[in-house]
XYZ file of C-alpha atoms in Angstrom:
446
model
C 60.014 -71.526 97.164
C 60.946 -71.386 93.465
C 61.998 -67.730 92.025
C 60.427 -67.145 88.994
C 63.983 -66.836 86.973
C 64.359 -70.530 88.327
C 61.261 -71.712 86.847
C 61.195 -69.847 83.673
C 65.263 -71.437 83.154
C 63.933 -74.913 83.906
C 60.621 -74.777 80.720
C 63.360 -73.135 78.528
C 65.675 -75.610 79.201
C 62.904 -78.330 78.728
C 61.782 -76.647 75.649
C 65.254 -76.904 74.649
C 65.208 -80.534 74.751
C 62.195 -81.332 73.258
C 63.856 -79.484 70.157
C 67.056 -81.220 70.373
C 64.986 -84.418 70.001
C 63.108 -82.820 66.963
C 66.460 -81.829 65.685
C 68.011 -85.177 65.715
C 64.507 -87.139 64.217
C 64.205 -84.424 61.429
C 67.667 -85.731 59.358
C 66.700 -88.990 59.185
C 63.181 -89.362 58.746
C 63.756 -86.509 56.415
C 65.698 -88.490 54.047
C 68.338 -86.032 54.343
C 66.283 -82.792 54.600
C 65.740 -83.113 50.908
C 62.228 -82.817 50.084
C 61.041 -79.243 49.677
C 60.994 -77.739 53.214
C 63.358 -80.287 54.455
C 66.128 -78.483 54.668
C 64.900 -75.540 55.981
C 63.148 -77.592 58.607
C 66.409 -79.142 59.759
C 67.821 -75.155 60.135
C 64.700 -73.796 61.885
C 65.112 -76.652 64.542
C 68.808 -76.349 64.809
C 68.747 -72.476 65.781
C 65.418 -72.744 67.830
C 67.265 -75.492 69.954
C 70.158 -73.035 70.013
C 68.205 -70.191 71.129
C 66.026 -72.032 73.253
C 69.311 -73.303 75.215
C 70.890 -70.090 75.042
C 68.338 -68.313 76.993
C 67.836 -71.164 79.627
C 71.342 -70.958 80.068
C 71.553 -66.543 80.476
C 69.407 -67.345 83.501
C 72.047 -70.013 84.457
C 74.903 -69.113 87.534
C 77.990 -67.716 85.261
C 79.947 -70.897 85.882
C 76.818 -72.892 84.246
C 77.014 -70.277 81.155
C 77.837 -72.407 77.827
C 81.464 -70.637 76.767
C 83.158 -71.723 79.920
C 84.963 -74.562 78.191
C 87.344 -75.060 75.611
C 85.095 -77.124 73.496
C 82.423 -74.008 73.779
C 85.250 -71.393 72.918
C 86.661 -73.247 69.965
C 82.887 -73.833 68.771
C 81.778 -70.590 69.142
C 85.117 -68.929 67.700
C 83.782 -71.335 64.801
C 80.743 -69.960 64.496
C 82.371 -66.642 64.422
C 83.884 -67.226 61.510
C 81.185 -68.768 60.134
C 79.282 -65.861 60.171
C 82.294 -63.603 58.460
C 82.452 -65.431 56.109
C 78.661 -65.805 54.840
C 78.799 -61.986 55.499
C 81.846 -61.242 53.183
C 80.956 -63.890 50.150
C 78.710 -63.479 47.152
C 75.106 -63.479 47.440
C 74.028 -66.970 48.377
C 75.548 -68.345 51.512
C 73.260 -67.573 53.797
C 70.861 -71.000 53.021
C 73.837 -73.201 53.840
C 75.158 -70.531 56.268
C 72.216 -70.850 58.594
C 72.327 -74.904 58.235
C 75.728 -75.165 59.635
C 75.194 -72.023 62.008
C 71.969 -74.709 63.078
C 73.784 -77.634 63.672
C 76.611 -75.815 65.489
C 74.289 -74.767 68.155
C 72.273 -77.540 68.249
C 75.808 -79.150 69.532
C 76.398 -76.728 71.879
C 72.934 -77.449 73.276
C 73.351 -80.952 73.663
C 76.952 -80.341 75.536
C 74.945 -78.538 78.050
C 71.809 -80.879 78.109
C 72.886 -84.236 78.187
C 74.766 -84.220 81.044
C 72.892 -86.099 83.382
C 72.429 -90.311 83.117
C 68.840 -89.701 82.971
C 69.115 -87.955 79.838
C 72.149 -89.061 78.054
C 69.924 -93.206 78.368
C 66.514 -90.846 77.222
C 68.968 -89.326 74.706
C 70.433 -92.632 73.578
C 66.823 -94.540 73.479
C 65.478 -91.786 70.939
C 68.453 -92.567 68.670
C 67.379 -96.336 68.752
C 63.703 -95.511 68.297
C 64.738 -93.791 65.262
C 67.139 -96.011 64.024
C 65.117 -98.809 64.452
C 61.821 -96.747 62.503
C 64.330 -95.802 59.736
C 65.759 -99.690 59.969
C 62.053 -100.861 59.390
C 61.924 -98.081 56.226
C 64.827 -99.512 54.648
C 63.077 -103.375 55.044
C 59.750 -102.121 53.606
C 61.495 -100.434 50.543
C 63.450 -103.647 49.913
C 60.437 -105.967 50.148
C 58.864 -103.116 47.849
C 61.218 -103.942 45.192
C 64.701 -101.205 46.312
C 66.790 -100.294 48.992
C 67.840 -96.996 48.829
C 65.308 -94.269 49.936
C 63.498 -92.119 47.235
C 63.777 -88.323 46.999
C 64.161 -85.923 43.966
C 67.205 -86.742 42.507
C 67.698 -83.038 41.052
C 68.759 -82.369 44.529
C 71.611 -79.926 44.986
C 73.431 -81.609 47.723
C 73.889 -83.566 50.638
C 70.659 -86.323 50.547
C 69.756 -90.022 51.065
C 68.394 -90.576 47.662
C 71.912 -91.253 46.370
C 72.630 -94.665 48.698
C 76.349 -92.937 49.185
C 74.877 -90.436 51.550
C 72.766 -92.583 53.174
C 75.797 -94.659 53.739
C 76.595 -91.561 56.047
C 73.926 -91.990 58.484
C 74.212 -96.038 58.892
C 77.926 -95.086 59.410
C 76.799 -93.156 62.767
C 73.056 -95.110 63.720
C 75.110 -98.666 63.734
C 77.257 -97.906 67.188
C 73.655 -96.657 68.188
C 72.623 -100.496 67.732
C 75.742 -101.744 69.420
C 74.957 -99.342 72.764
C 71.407 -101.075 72.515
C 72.631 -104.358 72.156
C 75.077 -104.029 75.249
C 73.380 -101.847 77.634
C 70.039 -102.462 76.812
C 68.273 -102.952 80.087
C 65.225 -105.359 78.760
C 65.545 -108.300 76.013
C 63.469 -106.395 73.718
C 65.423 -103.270 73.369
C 68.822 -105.622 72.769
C 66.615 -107.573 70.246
C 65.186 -104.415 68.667
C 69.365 -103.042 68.128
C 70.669 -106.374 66.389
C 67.656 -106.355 64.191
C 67.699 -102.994 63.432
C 71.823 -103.240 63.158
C 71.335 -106.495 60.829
C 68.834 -104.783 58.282
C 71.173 -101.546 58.083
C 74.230 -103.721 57.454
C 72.561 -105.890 54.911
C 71.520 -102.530 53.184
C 75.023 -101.178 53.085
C 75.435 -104.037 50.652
C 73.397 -102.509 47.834
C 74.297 -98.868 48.126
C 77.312 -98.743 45.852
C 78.857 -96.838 48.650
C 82.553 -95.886 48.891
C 81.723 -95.562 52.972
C 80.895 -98.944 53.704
C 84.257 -99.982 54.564
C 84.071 -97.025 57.134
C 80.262 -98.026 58.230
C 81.434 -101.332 58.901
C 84.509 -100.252 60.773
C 82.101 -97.942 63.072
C 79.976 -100.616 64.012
C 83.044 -103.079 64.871
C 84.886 -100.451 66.790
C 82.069 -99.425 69.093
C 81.894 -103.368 69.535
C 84.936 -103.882 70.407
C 84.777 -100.743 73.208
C 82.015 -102.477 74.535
C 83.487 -105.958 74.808
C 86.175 -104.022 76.508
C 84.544 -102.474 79.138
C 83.296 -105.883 80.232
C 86.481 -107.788 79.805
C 89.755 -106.830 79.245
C 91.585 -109.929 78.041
C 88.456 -110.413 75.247
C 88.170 -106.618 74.194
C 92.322 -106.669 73.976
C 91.876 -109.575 71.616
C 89.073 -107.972 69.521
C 91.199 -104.864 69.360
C 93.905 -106.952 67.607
C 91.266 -108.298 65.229
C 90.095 -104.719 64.399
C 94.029 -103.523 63.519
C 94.482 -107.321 61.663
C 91.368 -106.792 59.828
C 92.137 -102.564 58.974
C 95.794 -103.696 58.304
C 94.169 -106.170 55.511
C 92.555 -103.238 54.406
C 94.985 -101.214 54.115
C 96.825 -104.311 52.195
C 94.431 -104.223 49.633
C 93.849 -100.172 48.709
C 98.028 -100.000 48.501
C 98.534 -102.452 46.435
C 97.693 -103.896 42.667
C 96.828 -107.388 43.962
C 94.677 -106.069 46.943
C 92.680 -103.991 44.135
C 91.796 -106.246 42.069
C 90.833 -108.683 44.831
C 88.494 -105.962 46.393
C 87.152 -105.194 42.866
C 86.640 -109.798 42.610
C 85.006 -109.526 46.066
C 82.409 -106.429 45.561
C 82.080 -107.353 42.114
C 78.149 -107.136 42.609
C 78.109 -104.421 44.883
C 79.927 -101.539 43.429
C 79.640 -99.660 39.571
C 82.968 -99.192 38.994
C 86.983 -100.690 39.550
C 89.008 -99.352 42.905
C 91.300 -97.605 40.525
C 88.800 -96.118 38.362
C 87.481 -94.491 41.386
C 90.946 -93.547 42.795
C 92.021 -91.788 39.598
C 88.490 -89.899 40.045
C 88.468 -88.673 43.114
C 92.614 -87.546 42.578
C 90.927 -85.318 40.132
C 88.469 -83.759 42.195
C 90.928 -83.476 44.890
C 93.340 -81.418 42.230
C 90.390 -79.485 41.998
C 89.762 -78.981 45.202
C 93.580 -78.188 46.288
C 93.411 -75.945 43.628
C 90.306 -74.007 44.750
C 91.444 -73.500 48.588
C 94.596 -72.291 47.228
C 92.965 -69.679 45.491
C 89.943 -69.090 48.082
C 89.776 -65.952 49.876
C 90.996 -65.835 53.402
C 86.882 -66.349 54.672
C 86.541 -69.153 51.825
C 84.047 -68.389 49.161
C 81.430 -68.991 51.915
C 78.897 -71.826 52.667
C 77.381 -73.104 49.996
C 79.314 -71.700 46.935
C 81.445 -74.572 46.065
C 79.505 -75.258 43.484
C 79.867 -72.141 42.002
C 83.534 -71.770 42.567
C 85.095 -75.431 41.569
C 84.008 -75.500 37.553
C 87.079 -72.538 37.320
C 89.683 -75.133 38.161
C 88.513 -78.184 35.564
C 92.008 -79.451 33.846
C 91.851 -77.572 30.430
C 90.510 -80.355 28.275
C 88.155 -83.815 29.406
C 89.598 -87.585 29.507
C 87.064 -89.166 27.463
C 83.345 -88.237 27.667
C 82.783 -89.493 30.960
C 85.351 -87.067 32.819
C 83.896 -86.770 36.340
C 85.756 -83.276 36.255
C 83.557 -81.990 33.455
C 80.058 -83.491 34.951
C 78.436 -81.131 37.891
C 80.198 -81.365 41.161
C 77.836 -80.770 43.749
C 80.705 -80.727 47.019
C 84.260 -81.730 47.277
C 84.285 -85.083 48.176
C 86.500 -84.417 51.022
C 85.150 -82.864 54.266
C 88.503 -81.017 54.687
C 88.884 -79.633 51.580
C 84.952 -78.251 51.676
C 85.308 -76.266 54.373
C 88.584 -75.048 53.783
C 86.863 -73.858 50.183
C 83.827 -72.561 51.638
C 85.449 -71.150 55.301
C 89.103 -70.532 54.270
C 91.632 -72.477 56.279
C 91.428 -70.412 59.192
C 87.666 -72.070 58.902
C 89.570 -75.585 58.621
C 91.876 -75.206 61.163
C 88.585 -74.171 63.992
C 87.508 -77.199 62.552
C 89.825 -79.362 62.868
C 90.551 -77.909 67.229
C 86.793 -78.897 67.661
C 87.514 -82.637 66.525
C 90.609 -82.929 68.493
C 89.042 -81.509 71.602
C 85.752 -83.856 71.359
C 88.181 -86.882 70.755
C 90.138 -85.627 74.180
C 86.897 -86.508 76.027
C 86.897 -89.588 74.562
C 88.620 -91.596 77.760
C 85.492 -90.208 80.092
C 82.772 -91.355 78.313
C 79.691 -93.421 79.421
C 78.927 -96.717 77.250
C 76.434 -94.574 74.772
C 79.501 -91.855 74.415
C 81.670 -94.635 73.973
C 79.869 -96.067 70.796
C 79.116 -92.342 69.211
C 82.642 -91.616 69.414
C 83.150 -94.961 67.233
C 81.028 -93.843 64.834
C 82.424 -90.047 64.434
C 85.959 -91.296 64.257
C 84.803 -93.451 61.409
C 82.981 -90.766 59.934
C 85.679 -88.779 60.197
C 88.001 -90.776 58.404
C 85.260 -91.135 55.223
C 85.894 -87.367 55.236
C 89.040 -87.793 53.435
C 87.075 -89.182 50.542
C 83.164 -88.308 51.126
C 81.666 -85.304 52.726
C 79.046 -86.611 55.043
C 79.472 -84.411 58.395
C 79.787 -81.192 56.205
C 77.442 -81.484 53.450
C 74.743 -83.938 53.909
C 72.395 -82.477 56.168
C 70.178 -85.288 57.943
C 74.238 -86.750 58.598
C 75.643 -83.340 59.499
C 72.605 -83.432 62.231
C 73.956 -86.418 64.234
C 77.629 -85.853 63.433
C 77.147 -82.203 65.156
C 74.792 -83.231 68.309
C 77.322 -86.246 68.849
C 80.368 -83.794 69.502
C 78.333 -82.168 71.492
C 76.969 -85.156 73.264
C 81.032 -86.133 73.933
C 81.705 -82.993 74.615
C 79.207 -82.987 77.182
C 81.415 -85.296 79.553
C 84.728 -83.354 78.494
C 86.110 -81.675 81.495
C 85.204 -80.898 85.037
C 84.884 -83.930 87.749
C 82.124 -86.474 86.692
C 78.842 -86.306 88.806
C 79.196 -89.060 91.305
C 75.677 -90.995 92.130
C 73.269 -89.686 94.320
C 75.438 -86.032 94.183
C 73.058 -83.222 92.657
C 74.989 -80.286 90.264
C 73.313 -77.443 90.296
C 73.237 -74.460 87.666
C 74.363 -75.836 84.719
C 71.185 -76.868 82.411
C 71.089 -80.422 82.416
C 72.418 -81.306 85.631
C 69.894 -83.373 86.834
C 70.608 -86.029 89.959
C 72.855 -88.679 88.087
C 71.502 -92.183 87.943
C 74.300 -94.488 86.072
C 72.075 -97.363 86.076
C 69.967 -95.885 83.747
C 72.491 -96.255 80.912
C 74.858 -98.872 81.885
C 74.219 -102.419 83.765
C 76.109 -101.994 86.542
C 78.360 -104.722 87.515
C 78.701 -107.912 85.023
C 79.876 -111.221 85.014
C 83.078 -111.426 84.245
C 83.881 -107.961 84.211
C 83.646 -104.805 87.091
C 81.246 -102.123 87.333
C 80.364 -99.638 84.775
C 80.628 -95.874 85.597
């Protein structure tokens, strides 16, 4: 017979989920979280998922309980800090305070929810759905004359309407297309990724985006993990064609030639020379070296960059264009945001958390496999963009997908048919839901 505790755990913990899923379709089809309401929308979800989880999981055994893992500690130790520092900075944190504070626990939620096959493949097919609905957007605004997406421009921070940001999302919804592609169990869910995939790449070519070099590199390294896992000899020869093509790359950023080559080759597609933007974003990043420097020990708190960065402008403008003297809306540089806005104690918390979702990296499934693609590549925009920190519909995905990786992280896999009781989540595994078993030319999938 069911206890009541045990029934009242398993509708919080389904509750829970049903949130998560709101969470994770409220960024996207939000454009952002930009339009009035949108943002607070995308922080109402986040904490109700949290909170939702949280109590599911304080009717849980104490080994189930969700700070039993280093991920959890580091996270929560995170949000800790969080919360000092929106508590000791000037009035005005809290908005953006409460975002992150959202999206933190909406990643600890998914850690301890998508566990089980059957959810991590329901998990994974909601991210197509939406990337595909969003992919079918993006085709009806071209046909209507423009690609980007449409929201008020007077904005703060962190939306879609400037086709940067919305370089942010494609950057993490493209591995999504490659999982589909792969693992997709029927013809029409592998032909519903590659379209959707093909319409978000072709966008990335009219978005003036300084991430599409990363976007692209996302969608070819969750590729070439996939072509791995089926054959070695093929995905060891598509690995070398990833490092030839980043070394080329690379090539071309270091040097004078490479430069003006890129500038020849996305002639149509950008507003401005490599090496105008270069010398641009050095500026801002004097700024913002400047401005952690002088931040308080908590960071001037969530949200106050804004606020704080205009005291560091060199003393007089280069011309009347001088991107230091227009309004700068976030630092361009993940790291240097939050080490502004959280101090570097904040930074360093940070930084753990990546490292310990990228340990779990080696024991993922195929659909943890491609979302660690894209949050590496994500991650390395952050030197120059701001997308998992700033940009809310991004931050949404970038968050839930640590926590997704994280979910697999430590403790021995659940082998099929063996149940795992306790922890919320740990449903009866079924591996077949979200891989295809054994393949030609390859061995069987987890």
């Amino acid at each position: 017979m069911t206890s009541p505790d045990h029934a009242l755990r398993g509708a919080l913990e389904r509750a829970a989920l049903a949130a998560l899923f709101a969470f994770v379709a409220w960024g996207p089809l939000a454009q952002g979280s930009t339009f009035p309401g949108g943002r607070a929308g995308l922080t109402v979800l986040g904490l109700l998922t949290g909170g939702l989880y949280l109590a599911a999981s304080a009717l849980s055994p104490a080994p189930a309980r969700p700070w039993r893992s280093p991920w959890a500690l580091c996270l929560w130790a995170l949000l800790g800090w969080l919360t000092l520092s929106v508590l000791r900075a000037p009035a005005g944190a809290a908005p953006q305070g409460l975002l992150l504070a959202g999206v933190m626990l909406a990643a600890l939620s998914a850690r301890g929810l998508l566990v089980s096959a059957r959810r991590r493949a329901a998990f994974g097919a909601w991210l197509l759905g939406l990337t595909v609905l969003m992919a079918a957007y993006v085709a009806a605004q071209h046909l209507g004359g423009g690609w980007t997406l449409q929201v008020d421009p007077d904005t703060l921070s962190g939306t879609y309407y400037h086709p940067s940001h919305y370089t942010g999302w494609v950057t993490l919804a493209l591995p999504v297309c490659v999982w589909a592609v792969f693992q997709g169990p029927q013809w029409w869910v592998r032909a519903a990724g590659l379209s959707a995939g093909v319409i978000l790449t072709g966008s990335l070519l009219h978005t003036n985006s300084s991430s599409l070099p990363t976007a692209l590199l996302a969608a070819a390294l969750a590729g070439v993990l996939a072509i791995w896992r089926r054959h070695r000899l093929l995905g060891s020869l598509a690995a070398a064609a990833l490092l030839a093509g980043v070394g080329a790359g690379v090539w071309l950023l270091a040097t004078p030639p490479g430069r003006h080559a890129l500038d020849d080759l996305m002639g149509g597609i950008q507003t401005k020379s490599v090496d105008r933007f270069l010398v641009e974003r050095g500026k801002l990043w004097t700024m913002d070296a400047q401005a952690a420097q002088a931040a308080p020990v908590t960071g001037v708190g969530p949200g106050n960059f804004v606020s704080f960065i205009p005291r560091f402008r060199p003393e007089r403008a280069e011309g009347p264009y001088d991107l230091a003297f227009n309004f700068v809306n976030y630092a361009h540089n993940d790291y240097y945001q939050l080490a502004i806005e959280l101090g570097w104690t904040g930074l360093a918390l940070y930084a753990a958390l990546l490292l310990l979702t990228l340990a779990a990296a080696p024991r993922q499934d195929p659909l943890g496999a491609s979302v660690t693609a894209g949050l590496v590549a994500l991650w390395i925009s952050g030197l120059w963009d701001a997308h998992a920190t700033v940009v809310p519909g991004t931050m949404a995905w970038a968050w839930v997908a640590c926590g997704l990786i994280a979910a697999r992280a430590w403790g021995p896999l659940p082998a099929p048919g063996a149940a795992r009781d306790g922890r919320p989540g740990a449903l009866t595994p079924d591996p077949g839901l979200i891989t295809l078993g054994s393949v030609p030319g390859g061995k069987a999938h987890e």
